[in-house]
Coordinates of C-alpha atoms and ligand atoms in Angstrom, one line a residue:
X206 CA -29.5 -9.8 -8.0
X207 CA -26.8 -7.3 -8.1
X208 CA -24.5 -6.3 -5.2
X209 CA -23.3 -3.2 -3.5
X210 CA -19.9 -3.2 -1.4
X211 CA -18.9 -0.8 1.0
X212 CA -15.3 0.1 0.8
X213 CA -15.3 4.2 1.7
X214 CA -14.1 4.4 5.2
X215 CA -10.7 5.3 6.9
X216 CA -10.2 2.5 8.5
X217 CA -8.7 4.2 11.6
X218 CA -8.0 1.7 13.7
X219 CA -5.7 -0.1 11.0
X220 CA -3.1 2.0 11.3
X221 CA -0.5 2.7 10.1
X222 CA -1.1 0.1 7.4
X223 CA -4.2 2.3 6.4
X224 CA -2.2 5.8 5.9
X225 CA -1.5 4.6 2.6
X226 CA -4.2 2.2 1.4
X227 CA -7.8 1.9 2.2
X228 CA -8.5 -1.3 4.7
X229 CA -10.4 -3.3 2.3
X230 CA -7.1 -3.5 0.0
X231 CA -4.8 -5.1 2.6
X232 CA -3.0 -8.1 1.6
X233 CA -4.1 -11.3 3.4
X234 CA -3.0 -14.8 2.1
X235 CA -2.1 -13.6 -1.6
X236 CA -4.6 -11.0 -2.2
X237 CA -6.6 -8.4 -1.0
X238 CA -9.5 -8.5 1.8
X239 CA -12.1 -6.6 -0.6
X240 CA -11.0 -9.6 -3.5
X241 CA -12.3 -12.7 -1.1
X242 CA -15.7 -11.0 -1.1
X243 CA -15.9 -10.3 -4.9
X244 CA -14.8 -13.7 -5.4
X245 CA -17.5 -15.4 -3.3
X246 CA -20.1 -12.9 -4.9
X247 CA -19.0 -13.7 -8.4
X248 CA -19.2 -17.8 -7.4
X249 CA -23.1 -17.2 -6.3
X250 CA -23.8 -15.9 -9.6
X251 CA -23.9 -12.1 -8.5
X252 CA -22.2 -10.3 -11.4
X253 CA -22.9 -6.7 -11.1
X254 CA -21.1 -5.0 -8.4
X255 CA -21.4 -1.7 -7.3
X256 CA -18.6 -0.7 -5.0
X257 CA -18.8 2.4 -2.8
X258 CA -15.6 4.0 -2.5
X259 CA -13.9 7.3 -1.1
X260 CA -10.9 7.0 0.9
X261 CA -7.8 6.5 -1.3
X262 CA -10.2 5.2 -4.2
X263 CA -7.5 5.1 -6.7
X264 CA -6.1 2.1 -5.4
X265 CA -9.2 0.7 -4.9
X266 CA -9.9 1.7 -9.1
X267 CA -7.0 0.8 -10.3
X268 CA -7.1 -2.7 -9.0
X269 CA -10.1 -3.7 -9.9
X270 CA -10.5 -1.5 -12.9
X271 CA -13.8 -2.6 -14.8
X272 CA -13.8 -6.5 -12.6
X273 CA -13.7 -8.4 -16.0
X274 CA -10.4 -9.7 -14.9
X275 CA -12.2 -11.1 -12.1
X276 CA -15.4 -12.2 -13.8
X277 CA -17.9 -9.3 -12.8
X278 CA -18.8 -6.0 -14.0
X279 CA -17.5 -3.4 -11.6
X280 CA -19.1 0.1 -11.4
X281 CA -17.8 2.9 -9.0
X282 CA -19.7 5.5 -6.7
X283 CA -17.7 7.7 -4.9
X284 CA -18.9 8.9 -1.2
X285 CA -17.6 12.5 -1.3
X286 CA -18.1 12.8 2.5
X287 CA -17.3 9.9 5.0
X288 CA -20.7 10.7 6.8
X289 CA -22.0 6.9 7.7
X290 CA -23.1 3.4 6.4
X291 CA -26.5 4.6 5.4
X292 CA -25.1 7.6 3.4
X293 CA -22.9 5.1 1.7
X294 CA -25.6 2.7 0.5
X295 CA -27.6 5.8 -0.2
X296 CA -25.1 5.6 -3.2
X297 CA -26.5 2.2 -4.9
X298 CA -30.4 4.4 -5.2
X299 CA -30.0 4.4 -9.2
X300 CA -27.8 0.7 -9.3
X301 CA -30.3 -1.5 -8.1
X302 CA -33.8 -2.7 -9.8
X303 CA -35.4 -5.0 -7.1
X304 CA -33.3 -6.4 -4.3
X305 CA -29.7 -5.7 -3.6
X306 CA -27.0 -7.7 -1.5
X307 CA -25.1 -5.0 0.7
X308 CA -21.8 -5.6 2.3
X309 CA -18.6 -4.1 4.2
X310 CA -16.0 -4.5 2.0
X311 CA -13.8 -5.3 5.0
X312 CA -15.2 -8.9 6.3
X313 CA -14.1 -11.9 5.7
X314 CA -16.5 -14.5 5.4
X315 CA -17.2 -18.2 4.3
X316 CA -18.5 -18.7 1.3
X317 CA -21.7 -20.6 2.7
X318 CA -23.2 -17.6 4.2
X319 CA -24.0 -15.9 0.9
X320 CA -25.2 -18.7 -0.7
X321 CA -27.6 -19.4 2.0
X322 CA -28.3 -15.7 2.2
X323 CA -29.5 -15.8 -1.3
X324 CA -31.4 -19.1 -0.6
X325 CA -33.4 -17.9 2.4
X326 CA -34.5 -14.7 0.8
X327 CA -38.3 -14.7 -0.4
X328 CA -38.8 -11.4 -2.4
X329 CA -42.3 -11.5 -1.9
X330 CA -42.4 -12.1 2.0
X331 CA -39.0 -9.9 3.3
X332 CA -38.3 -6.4 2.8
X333 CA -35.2 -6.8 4.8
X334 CA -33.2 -9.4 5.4
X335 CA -30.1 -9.4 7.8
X336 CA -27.3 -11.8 8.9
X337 CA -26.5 -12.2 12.4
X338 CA -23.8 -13.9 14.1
X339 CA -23.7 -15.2 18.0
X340 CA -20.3 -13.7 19.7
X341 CA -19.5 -13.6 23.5
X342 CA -18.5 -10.2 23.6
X343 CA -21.3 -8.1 21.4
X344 CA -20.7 -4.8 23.4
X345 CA -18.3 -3.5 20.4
X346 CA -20.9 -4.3 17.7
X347 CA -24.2 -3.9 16.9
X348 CA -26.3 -5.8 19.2
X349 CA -29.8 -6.8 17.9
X350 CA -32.9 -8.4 19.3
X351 CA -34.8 -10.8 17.7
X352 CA -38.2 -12.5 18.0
X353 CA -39.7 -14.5 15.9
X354 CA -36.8 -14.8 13.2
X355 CA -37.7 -11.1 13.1
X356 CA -35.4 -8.3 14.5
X357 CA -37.1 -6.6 16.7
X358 CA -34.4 -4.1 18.0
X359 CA -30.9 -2.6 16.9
X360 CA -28.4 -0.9 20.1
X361 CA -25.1 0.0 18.6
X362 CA -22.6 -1.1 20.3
X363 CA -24.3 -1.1 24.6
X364 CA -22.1 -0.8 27.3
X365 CA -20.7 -4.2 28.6
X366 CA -23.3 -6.1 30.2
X367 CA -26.3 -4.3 29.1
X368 CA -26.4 -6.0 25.3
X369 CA -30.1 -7.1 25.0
X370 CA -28.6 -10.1 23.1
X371 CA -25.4 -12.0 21.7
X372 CA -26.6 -11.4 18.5
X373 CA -24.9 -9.2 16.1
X374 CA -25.2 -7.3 12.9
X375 CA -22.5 -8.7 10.7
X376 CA -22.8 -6.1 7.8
X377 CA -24.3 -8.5 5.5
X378 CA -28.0 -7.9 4.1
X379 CA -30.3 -8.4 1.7
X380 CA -32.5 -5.5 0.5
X381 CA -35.6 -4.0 -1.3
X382 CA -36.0 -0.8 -2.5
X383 CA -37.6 0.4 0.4
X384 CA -34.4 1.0 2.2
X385 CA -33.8 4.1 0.3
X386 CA -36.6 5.8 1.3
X387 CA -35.8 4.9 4.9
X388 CA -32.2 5.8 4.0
X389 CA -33.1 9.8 2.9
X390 CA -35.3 10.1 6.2
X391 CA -32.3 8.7 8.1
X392 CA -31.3 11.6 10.3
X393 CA -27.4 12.1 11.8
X394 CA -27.2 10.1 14.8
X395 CA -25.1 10.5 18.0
X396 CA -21.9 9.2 16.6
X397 CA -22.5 11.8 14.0
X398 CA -22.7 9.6 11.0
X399 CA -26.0 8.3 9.1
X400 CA -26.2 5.1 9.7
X401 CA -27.7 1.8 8.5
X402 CA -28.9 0.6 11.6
X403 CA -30.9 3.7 12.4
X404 CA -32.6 2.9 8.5
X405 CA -33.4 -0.5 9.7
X406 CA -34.8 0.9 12.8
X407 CA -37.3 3.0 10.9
X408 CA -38.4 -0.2 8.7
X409 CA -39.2 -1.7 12.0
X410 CA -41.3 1.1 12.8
X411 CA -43.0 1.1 10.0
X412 CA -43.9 -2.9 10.3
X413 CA -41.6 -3.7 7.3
X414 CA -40.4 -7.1 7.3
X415 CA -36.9 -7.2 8.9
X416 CA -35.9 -10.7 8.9
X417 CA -32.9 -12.1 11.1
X418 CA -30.7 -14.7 9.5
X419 CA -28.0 -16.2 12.1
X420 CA -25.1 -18.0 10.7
X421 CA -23.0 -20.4 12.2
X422 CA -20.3 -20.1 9.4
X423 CA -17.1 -18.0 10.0
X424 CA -17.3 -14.5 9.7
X425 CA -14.7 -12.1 10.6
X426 CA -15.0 -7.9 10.9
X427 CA -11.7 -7.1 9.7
X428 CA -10.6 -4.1 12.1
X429 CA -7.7 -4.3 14.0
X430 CA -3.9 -5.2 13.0
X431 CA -3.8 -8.2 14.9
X432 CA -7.1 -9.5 13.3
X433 CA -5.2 -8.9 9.4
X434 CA -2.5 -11.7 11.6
X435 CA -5.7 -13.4 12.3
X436 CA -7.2 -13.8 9.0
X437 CA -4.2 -14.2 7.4
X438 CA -3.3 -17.4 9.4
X439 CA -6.6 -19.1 9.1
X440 CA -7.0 -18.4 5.0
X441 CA -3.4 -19.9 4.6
X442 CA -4.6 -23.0 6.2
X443 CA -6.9 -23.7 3.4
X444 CA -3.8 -23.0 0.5
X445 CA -3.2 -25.7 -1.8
X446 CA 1.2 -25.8 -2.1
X447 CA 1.9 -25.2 -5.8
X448 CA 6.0 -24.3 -7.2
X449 CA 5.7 -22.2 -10.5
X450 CA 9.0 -20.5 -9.4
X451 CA 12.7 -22.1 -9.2
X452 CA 13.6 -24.4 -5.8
X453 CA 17.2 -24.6 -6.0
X454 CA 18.9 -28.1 -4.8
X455 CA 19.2 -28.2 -0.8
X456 CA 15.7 -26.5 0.0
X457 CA 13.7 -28.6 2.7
X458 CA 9.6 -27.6 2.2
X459 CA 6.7 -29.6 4.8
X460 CA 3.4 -28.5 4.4
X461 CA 1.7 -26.7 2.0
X462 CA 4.0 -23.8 -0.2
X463 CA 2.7 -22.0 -2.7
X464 CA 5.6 -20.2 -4.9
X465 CA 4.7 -18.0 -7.3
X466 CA 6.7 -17.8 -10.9
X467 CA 9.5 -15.8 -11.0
X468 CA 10.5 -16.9 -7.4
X469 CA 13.4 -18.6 -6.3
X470 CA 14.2 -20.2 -2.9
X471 CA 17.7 -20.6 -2.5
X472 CA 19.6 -23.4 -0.8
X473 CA 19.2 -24.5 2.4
X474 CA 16.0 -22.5 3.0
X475 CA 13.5 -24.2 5.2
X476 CA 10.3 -23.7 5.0
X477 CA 7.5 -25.0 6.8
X478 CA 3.9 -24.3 5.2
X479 CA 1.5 -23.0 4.8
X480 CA 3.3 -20.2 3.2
X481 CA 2.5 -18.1 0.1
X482 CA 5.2 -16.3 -1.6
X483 CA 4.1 -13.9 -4.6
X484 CA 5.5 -13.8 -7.7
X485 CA 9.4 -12.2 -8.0
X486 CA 10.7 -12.9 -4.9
X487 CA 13.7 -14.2 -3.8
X488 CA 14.2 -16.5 -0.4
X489 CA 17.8 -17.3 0.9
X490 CA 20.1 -19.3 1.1
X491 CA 19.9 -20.0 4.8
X492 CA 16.5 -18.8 5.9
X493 CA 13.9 -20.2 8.1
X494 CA 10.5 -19.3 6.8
X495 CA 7.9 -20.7 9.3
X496 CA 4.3 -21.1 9.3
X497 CA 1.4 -18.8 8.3
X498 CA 3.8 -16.4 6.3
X499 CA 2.1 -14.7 3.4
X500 CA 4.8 -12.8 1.0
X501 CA 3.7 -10.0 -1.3
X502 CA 5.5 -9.7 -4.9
X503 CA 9.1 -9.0 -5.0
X504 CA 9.9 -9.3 -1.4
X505 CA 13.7 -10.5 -0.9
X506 CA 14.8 -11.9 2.1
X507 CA 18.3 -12.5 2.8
X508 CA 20.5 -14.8 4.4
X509 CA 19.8 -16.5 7.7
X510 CA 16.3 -14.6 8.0
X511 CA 13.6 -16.3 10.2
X512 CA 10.3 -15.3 9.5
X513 CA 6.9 -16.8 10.9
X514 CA 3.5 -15.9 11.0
X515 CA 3.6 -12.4 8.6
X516 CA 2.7 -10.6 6.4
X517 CA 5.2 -8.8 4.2
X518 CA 4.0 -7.1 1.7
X519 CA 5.2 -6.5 -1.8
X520 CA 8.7 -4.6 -2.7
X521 CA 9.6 -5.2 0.6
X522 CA 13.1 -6.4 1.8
X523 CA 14.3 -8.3 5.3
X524 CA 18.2 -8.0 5.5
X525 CA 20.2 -11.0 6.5
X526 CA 20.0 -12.5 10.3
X527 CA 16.9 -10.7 10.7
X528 CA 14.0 -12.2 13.0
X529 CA 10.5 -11.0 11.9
X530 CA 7.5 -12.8 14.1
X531 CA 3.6 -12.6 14.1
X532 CA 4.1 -9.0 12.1
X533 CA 2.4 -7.2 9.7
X534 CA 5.2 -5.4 7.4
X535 CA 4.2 -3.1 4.5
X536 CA 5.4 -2.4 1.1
X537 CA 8.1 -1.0 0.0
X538 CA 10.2 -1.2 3.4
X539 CA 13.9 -2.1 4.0
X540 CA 14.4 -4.2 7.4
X541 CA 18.2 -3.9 7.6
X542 CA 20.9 -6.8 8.6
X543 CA 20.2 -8.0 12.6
X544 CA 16.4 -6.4 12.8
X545 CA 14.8 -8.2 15.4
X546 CA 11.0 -7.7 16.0
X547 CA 10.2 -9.5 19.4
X548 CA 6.4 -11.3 19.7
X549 CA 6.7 -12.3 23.1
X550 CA 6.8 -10.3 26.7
X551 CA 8.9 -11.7 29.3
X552 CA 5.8 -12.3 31.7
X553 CA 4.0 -14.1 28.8
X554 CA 0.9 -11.9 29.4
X555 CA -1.2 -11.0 26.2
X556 CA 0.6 -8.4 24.1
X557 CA -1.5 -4.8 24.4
X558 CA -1.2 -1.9 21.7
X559 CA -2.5 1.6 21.1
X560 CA -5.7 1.9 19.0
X561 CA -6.8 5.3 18.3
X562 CA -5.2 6.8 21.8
X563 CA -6.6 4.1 23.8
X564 CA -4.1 0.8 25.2
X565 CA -6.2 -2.4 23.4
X566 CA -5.4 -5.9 24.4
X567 CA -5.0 -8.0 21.4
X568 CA -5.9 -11.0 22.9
X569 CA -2.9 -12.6 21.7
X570 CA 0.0 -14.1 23.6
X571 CA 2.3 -13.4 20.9
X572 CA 2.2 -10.2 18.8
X573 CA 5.2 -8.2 17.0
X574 CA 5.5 -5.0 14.5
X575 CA 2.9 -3.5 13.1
X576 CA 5.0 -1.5 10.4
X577 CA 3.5 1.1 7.9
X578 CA 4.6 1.7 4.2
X579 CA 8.1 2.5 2.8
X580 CA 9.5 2.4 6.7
X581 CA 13.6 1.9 6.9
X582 CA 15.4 0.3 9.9
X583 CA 19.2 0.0 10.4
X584 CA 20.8 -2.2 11.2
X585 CA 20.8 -4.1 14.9
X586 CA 17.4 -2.4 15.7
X587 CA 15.4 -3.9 18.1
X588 CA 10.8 -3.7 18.1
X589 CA 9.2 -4.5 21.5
X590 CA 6.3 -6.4 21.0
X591 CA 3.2 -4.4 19.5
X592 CA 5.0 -1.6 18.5
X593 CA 3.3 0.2 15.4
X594 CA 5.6 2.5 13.2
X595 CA 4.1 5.4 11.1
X596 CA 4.9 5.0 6.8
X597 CA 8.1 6.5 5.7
X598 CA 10.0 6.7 8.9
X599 CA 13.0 5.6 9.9
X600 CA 14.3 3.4 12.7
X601 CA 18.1 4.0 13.2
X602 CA 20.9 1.4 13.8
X603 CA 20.6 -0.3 17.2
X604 CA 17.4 1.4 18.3
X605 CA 15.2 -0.5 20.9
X606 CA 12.0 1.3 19.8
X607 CA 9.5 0.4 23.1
X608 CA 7.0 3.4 21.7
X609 CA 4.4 3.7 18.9
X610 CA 6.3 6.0 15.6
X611 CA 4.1 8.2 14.0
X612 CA 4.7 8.8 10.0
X613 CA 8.0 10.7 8.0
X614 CA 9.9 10.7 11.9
X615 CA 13.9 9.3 12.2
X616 CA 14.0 7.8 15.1
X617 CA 18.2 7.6 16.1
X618 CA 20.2 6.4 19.3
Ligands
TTP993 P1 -16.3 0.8 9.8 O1 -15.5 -0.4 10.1 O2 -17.3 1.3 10.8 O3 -15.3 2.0 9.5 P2 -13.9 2.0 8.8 O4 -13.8 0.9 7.9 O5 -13.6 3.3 8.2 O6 -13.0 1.7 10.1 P3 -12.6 2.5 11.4 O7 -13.8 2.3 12.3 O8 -11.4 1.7 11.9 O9 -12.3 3.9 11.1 O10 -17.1 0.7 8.4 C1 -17.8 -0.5 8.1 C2 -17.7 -0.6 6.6 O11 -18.4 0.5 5.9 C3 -16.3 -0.6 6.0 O12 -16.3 -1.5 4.9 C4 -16.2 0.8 5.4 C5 -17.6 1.2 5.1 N1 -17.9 2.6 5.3 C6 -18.2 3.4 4.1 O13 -18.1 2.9 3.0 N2 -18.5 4.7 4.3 C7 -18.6 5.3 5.5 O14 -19.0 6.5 5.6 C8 -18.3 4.5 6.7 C9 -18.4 5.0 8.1 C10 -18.0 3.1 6.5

């Protein structure tokens, strides 16, 4: 069987960590989202992978180039118009022989489902066949109905209270060729994109065999800032600590700490796992580097930093006496001396931030910066939790920035 991933869209509500790179190539735990998925593919056998790509595909390309590096054969489609999950599959038409695993390059998943994906498909008997997960809040998804293991009914995302089930599609199937002549009579749909759901929904006309799969495993939809946070925390739970780089004498590590080569963590750093630090990078002397921290190549962080839950991602440098908590920080920034990035509000309610013009609550207690590409503070500046700032701007000495930045702004005292 071969496999098609989606990997196209905008990713909107990511940013500002999307203006510069598509979602599915975020950083999360040493490598990128899209990576995990290839990974699991390639371990269930599936070496031919078709990836669907659009929105700043050169990174995507140049990454993954022809996937021998990671044990697969990559081939590239590129969606010209961002018009919907069925146009994007539409793609794959001339890839695929018989049946064809689909997924959204931007989950997260364990690596049970596919395998037992793969092992509950019957050619013969399923035309379709879909995974589902249970949630307690399936308004924002896909809600289907099912009846007899089969689905019976697709509503994207109801209005709260009126889901018909707490099922949802998780963006995972299994399909024949019939999907692509359901995909070309697949008309625009209220949302005004093409989507895959509508395609299923004319299978089920049509009596084809649409069969419901529900997993118990974990399975995450990567689309939020916070949720990178989230992933990031659980997949550096599961790290195995290994030193390739240089520890020098008067470093204290608990837990597990993976150091890439090339690293050094200079004396009395204290670090308490699981942490991941890429290859180049250079920790210290004096900081405290707490749990759940996932460092990018060549990152440098300076004296007396404290760091906890992150990400930072590669080139990216924290000046000394910095505090950087439960953040997302991209590439190629400069935090200055005395940045502090608070996670926490004063009445300890959950920490709410704007998503595409609309105030989301992130669920979380404790959430800081959400800080785009090649972004400059100075020194003493101060983030209120769940602050986003735009790539390239800068934040200027002893700003308390309480407000979302948009891109290229200086924002000064
Ligand atoms: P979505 O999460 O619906 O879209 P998105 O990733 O662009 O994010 P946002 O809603 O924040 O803008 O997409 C699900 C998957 O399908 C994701 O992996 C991207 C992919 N996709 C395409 O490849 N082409 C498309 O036209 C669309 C809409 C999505």
């Amino acid at each position: 069987m071969k496999a098609i991933i989606l990997s196209a869209g905008e990713g909107t509500r990511m940013r500002p960590l999307t203006l510069t790179k598509p979602k599915t190539m975020l950083p999360v735990a040493g490598k990128p989202i899209m990576q995990y998925n290839i990974e699991i593919l390639r371990d269930n056998g599936i070496k031919d992978i078709l990836l669907i790509v659009g929105y700043k595909e050169d990174i995507v390309k140049n990454y993954f180039k022809d996937g021998k590096e990671f044990g697969v054969n990559i081939s590239y489609k590129t969606q010209t118009n961002l018009a919907g999950t069925a146009n994007a599959i539409g793609y794959g038409e001339d890839f695929i022989n018989d049946s064809v695993i689909v997924l959204n390059g931007d989950l997260i998943l364990n690596n049970d489902i596919i395998e037992e994906l793969i092992s509950k498909y019957n050619e013969s008997e399923v035309d379709t066949l879909m995974v589902l997960k249970e949630v307690n809040n399936p308004s924002s998804f896909g809600v289907v109905e099912v009846e007899n293991g089969l689905v019976k009914n697709i509503v994207e995302k109801p209005k709260k209270g009126e889901a018909p089930s707490n099922l949802i599609n998780t963006g995972i199937y299994i399909f024949n060729k019939d999907i692509f002549d359901k995909i070309n009579k697949t008309q625009i749909s209220s949302r005004g994109e093409y989507e895959i759901t509508d395609s299923l929904s004319m299978q089920i006309e049509e009596n084809k065999i649409v069969k419901a799969y529900v997993t118990t495993k974990d399975w995450i939809d990567v689309g939020r800032p916070w949720e990178l946070i989230e992933i990031n925390e659980r997949l550096l739970k599961k790290i195995k600590g290994e030193i390739k780089g240089k520890v020098e004498s008067g470093v204290t590590i608990h837990g597990e700490v993976f150091l890439d080569e090339g690293s050094i963590l200079k004396s009395g750093v204290y670090i308490e796992g699981s942490v991941y630090i890429g290859k180049n990078c250079d920790i210290g002397p004096n900081s405290y580097i707490r749990g759940n921290t996932y460092f990018g190549d060549n990152v440098h962080v300076g004296n007396a930093v404290e760091i906890k839950n992150s990400i930072i991602m590669e080139n990216t440098n924290v000046g000394h006496l910095s505090y950087v908590g439960d953040s997302v920080i991209g590439s190629n920034c400069n935090i200055a001396a005395g940045t502090n990035i608070a996670n926490l509000r004063f009445d300890n309610k959950s920490v709410k931030t704007i998503i595409k013009n609309k105030k989301e609550d992130s669920g979380r207690r404790k959430l800081g910066a959400i800080i785009g590409d090649s972004v400059k503070t100075g020194i003493n500046s101060s983030f209120s939790p769940g602050v986003k700032v735009g790539s390239s701007s800068t934040i200027g000495s002893g700003v308390l920035l309480y407000h979302d930045v948009g891109s290229n702004m200086r924002i000064l005292v």
